[in-house]
Tab-separated table of N, CA and C in Angstrom:
chain	number	residue	atom	x	y	z
A	1	UNK	N	-87.362	86.885	34.018
A	1	UNK	CA	-87.187	87.666	32.807
A	1	UNK	C	-85.735	87.535	32.322
A	2	UNK	N	-85.613	87.535	31.014
A	2	UNK	CA	-84.305	87.504	30.373
A	2	UNK	C	-84.127	88.825	29.662
A	3	UNK	N	-82.986	89.464	29.870
A	3	UNK	CA	-82.706	90.736	29.226
A	3	UNK	C	-81.752	90.579	28.056
A	4	UNK	N	-81.971	91.345	27.003
A	4	UNK	CA	-81.131	91.344	25.811
A	4	UNK	C	-80.724	92.775	25.499
A	5	UNK	N	-79.549	92.917	24.870
A	5	UNK	CA	-79.105	94.230	24.423
A	5	UNK	C	-78.311	94.051	23.150
A	6	UNK	N	-78.653	94.828	22.130
A	6	UNK	CA	-77.942	94.811	20.857
A	6	UNK	C	-76.725	95.722	20.979
A	7	UNK	N	-75.536	95.172	20.801
A	7	UNK	CA	-74.310	95.971	20.899
A	7	UNK	C	-74.171	96.971	19.758
A	8	UNK	N	-74.764	96.679	18.604
A	8	UNK	CA	-74.631	97.562	17.450
A	8	UNK	C	-75.553	98.768	17.520
A	9	UNK	N	-76.810	98.557	17.996
A	9	UNK	CA	-77.760	99.678	17.991
A	9	UNK	C	-78.166	100.124	19.398
A	10	UNK	N	-77.696	99.430	20.420
A	10	UNK	CA	-77.981	99.737	21.822
A	10	UNK	C	-79.454	99.537	22.199
A	11	UNK	N	-80.219	98.865	21.358
A	11	UNK	CA	-81.613	98.546	21.677
A	11	UNK	C	-81.629	97.463	22.756
A	12	UNK	N	-82.516	97.586	23.726
A	12	UNK	CA	-82.633	96.605	24.802
A	12	UNK	C	-84.077	96.141	24.922
A	13	UNK	N	-84.267	94.864	25.300
A	13	UNK	CA	-85.602	94.322	25.484
A	13	UNK	C	-85.543	93.144	26.448
A	14	UNK	N	-86.696	92.719	26.926
A	14	UNK	CA	-86.784	91.580	27.834
A	14	UNK	C	-87.873	90.626	27.360
A	15	UNK	N	-87.813	89.403	27.870
A	15	UNK	CA	-88.865	88.423	27.624
A	15	UNK	C	-88.938	87.512	28.842
A	16	UNK	N	-90.110	86.950	29.107
A	16	UNK	CA	-90.228	86.037	30.243
A	16	UNK	C	-89.545	84.703	29.939
A	17	UNK	N	-89.080	84.023	30.987
A	17	UNK	CA	-88.518	82.689	30.838
A	17	UNK	C	-89.685	81.716	30.671
A	18	UNK	N	-89.584	80.822	29.699
A	18	UNK	CA	-90.641	79.843	29.436
A	18	UNK	C	-90.817	78.946	30.659
A	19	UNK	N	-92.040	78.828	31.155
A	19	UNK	CA	-92.269	77.983	32.328
A	19	UNK	C	-93.206	76.816	32.037
A	20	UNK	N	-93.645	76.667	30.807
A	20	UNK	CA	-94.562	75.585	30.457
A	20	UNK	C	-94.007	74.707	29.336
A	21	UNK	N	-92.708	74.413	29.399
A	21	UNK	CA	-92.068	73.588	28.385
A	21	UNK	C	-92.401	72.115	28.607
A	22	UNK	N	-92.663	71.405	27.514
A	22	UNK	CA	-92.974	69.984	27.573
A	22	UNK	C	-92.113	69.219	26.577
A	23	UNK	N	-91.931	67.927	26.836
A	23	UNK	CA	-91.217	67.055	25.909
A	23	UNK	C	-91.908	67.124	24.553
A	24	UNK	N	-91.122	67.184	23.507
A	24	UNK	CA	-91.525	67.251	22.098
A	24	UNK	C	-91.938	68.648	21.638
A	25	UNK	N	-91.862	69.672	22.501
A	25	UNK	CA	-92.070	71.038	22.023
A	25	UNK	C	-90.929	71.402	21.071
A	26	UNK	N	-91.230	72.131	20.029
A	26	UNK	CA	-90.211	72.630	19.111
A	26	UNK	C	-89.752	73.978	19.645
A	27	UNK	N	-88.425	74.153	19.760
A	27	UNK	CA	-87.884	75.343	20.408
A	27	UNK	C	-86.704	75.919	19.643
A	28	UNK	N	-86.413	77.173	19.991
A	28	UNK	CA	-85.192	77.848	19.546
A	28	UNK	C	-84.323	78.011	20.779
A	29	UNK	N	-83.027	77.757	20.644
A	29	UNK	CA	-82.083	77.907	21.743
A	29	UNK	C	-81.091	78.995	21.368
A	30	UNK	N	-81.039	80.055	22.162
A	30	UNK	CA	-80.120	81.166	21.909
A	30	UNK	C	-78.845	80.973	22.720
A	31	UNK	N	-77.778	80.561	22.046
A	31	UNK	CA	-76.472	80.410	22.682
A	31	UNK	C	-75.615	81.625	22.340
A	32	UNK	N	-74.523	81.785	23.020
A	32	UNK	CA	-73.651	82.930	22.773
A	32	UNK	C	-73.077	82.918	21.355
A	33	UNK	N	-72.790	81.725	20.834
A	33	UNK	CA	-72.140	81.633	19.530
A	33	UNK	C	-72.998	81.007	18.435
A	34	UNK	N	-74.261	80.677	18.747
A	34	UNK	CA	-75.121	80.036	17.749
A	34	UNK	C	-76.577	80.078	18.187
A	35	UNK	N	-77.460	79.883	17.222
A	35	UNK	CA	-78.887	79.695	17.489
A	35	UNK	C	-79.243	78.324	16.961
A	36	UNK	N	-79.801	77.489	17.847
A	36	UNK	CA	-80.171	76.128	17.477
A	36	UNK	C	-81.682	75.988	17.463
A	37	UNK	N	-82.177	75.107	16.602
A	37	UNK	CA	-83.601	74.790	16.553
A	37	UNK	C	-83.729	73.290	16.735
A	38	UNK	N	-84.636	72.867	17.615
A	38	UNK	CA	-84.785	71.445	17.852
A	38	UNK	C	-86.028	71.131	18.659
A	39	UNK	N	-86.048	69.928	19.215
A	39	UNK	CA	-87.191	69.404	19.955
A	39	UNK	C	-86.756	69.078	21.379
A	40	UNK	N	-87.575	69.443	22.333
A	40	UNK	CA	-87.240	69.143	23.729
A	40	UNK	C	-87.321	67.640	23.940
A	41	UNK	N	-86.283	67.101	24.558
A	41	UNK	CA	-86.179	65.677	24.810
A	41	UNK	C	-86.403	65.359	26.288
A	42	UNK	N	-85.922	66.253	27.185
A	42	UNK	CA	-86.112	66.097	28.630
A	42	UNK	C	-86.238	67.478	29.252
A	43	UNK	N	-86.998	67.557	30.359
A	43	UNK	CA	-87.180	68.822	31.061
A	43	UNK	C	-86.838	68.626	32.531
A	44	UNK	N	-85.989	69.494	33.073
A	44	UNK	CA	-85.684	69.535	34.500
A	44	UNK	C	-86.019	70.933	35.006
A	45	UNK	N	-85.847	71.160	36.295
A	45	UNK	CA	-86.214	72.446	36.897
A	45	UNK	C	-85.572	73.647	36.211
A	46	UNK	N	-84.253	73.611	36.021
A	46	UNK	CA	-83.549	74.781	35.503
A	46	UNK	C	-82.884	74.562	34.148
A	47	UNK	N	-83.091	73.385	33.560
A	47	UNK	CA	-82.483	73.127	32.247
A	47	UNK	C	-83.343	72.159	31.452
A	48	UNK	N	-83.094	72.130	30.137
A	48	UNK	CA	-83.796	71.213	29.244
A	48	UNK	C	-82.789	70.577	28.289
A	49	UNK	N	-83.123	69.396	27.822
A	49	UNK	CA	-82.299	68.728	26.828
A	49	UNK	C	-82.994	68.875	25.483
A	50	UNK	N	-82.270	69.379	24.506
A	50	UNK	CA	-82.834	69.647	23.185
A	50	UNK	C	-82.127	68.757	22.171
A	51	UNK	N	-82.921	68.182	21.260
A	51	UNK	CA	-82.413	67.279	20.232
A	51	UNK	C	-82.592	67.938	18.870
A	52	UNK	N	-81.541	67.903	18.072
A	52	UNK	CA	-81.599	68.455	16.727
A	52	UNK	C	-82.366	67.550	15.780
A	53	UNK	N	-82.742	68.091	14.649
A	53	UNK	CA	-83.491	67.338	13.636
A	53	UNK	C	-82.750	66.061	13.254
A	54	UNK	N	-83.466	64.945	13.253
A	54	UNK	CA	-82.861	63.668	12.884
A	54	UNK	C	-81.853	63.153	13.881
A	55	UNK	N	-81.814	63.746	15.063
A	55	UNK	CA	-80.872	63.302	16.092
A	55	UNK	C	-79.442	63.730	15.846
A	56	UNK	N	-79.249	64.790	15.043
A	56	UNK	CA	-77.901	65.283	14.723
A	56	UNK	C	-77.094	65.630	15.967
A	57	UNK	N	-77.764	66.181	16.957
A	57	UNK	CA	-77.090	66.589	18.192
A	57	UNK	C	-78.080	66.519	19.341
A	58	UNK	N	-77.561	66.467	20.554
A	58	UNK	CA	-78.346	66.425	21.772
A	58	UNK	C	-77.579	67.246	22.800
A	59	UNK	N	-78.220	68.302	23.327
A	59	UNK	CA	-77.496	69.218	24.198
A	59	UNK	C	-78.385	69.656	25.358
A	60	UNK	N	-77.775	69.773	26.549
A	60	UNK	CA	-78.466	70.346	27.707
A	60	UNK	C	-78.219	71.847	27.709
A	61	UNK	N	-79.272	72.640	27.919
A	61	UNK	CA	-79.141	74.098	27.984
A	61	UNK	C	-79.970	74.634	29.148
A	62	UNK	N	-79.597	75.800	29.635
A	62	UNK	CA	-80.363	76.446	30.686
A	62	UNK	C	-81.734	76.828	30.152
A	63	UNK	N	-82.739	76.702	30.990
A	63	UNK	CA	-84.120	76.969	30.583
A	63	UNK	C	-84.281	78.386	30.020
A	64	UNK	N	-83.562	79.366	30.566
A	64	UNK	CA	-83.743	80.755	30.116
A	64	UNK	C	-83.276	80.966	28.677
A	65	UNK	N	-82.494	80.031	28.135
A	65	UNK	CA	-82.025	80.162	26.753
A	65	UNK	C	-83.036	79.652	25.724
A	66	UNK	N	-84.135	79.015	26.185
A	66	UNK	CA	-85.076	78.336	25.314
A	66	UNK	C	-86.328	79.181	25.080
A	67	UNK	N	-86.753	79.252	23.821
A	67	UNK	CA	-87.990	79.916	23.440
A	67	UNK	C	-88.828	78.947	22.612
A	68	UNK	N	-90.090	78.760	22.970
A	68	UNK	CA	-90.964	77.904	22.181
A	68	UNK	C	-91.089	78.505	20.792
A	69	UNK	N	-90.935	77.665	19.789
A	69	UNK	CA	-90.894	78.148	18.408
A	69	UNK	C	-92.154	77.827	17.668
């Protein structure tokens, strides 16, 4: 489970970590300073590689940061 808390309103919630991610799934990546949308390019045990539209960027992120979109 991943926990979230809104600093402005103090609302808190959780969501399960995605465990059925596959190459070419479209996902949202929640980073501390940005939200990215892209396609999974590679999947490993604890991280995934996500590619931006048109190959603009390619980044490895922890699996818990990824949500199927």
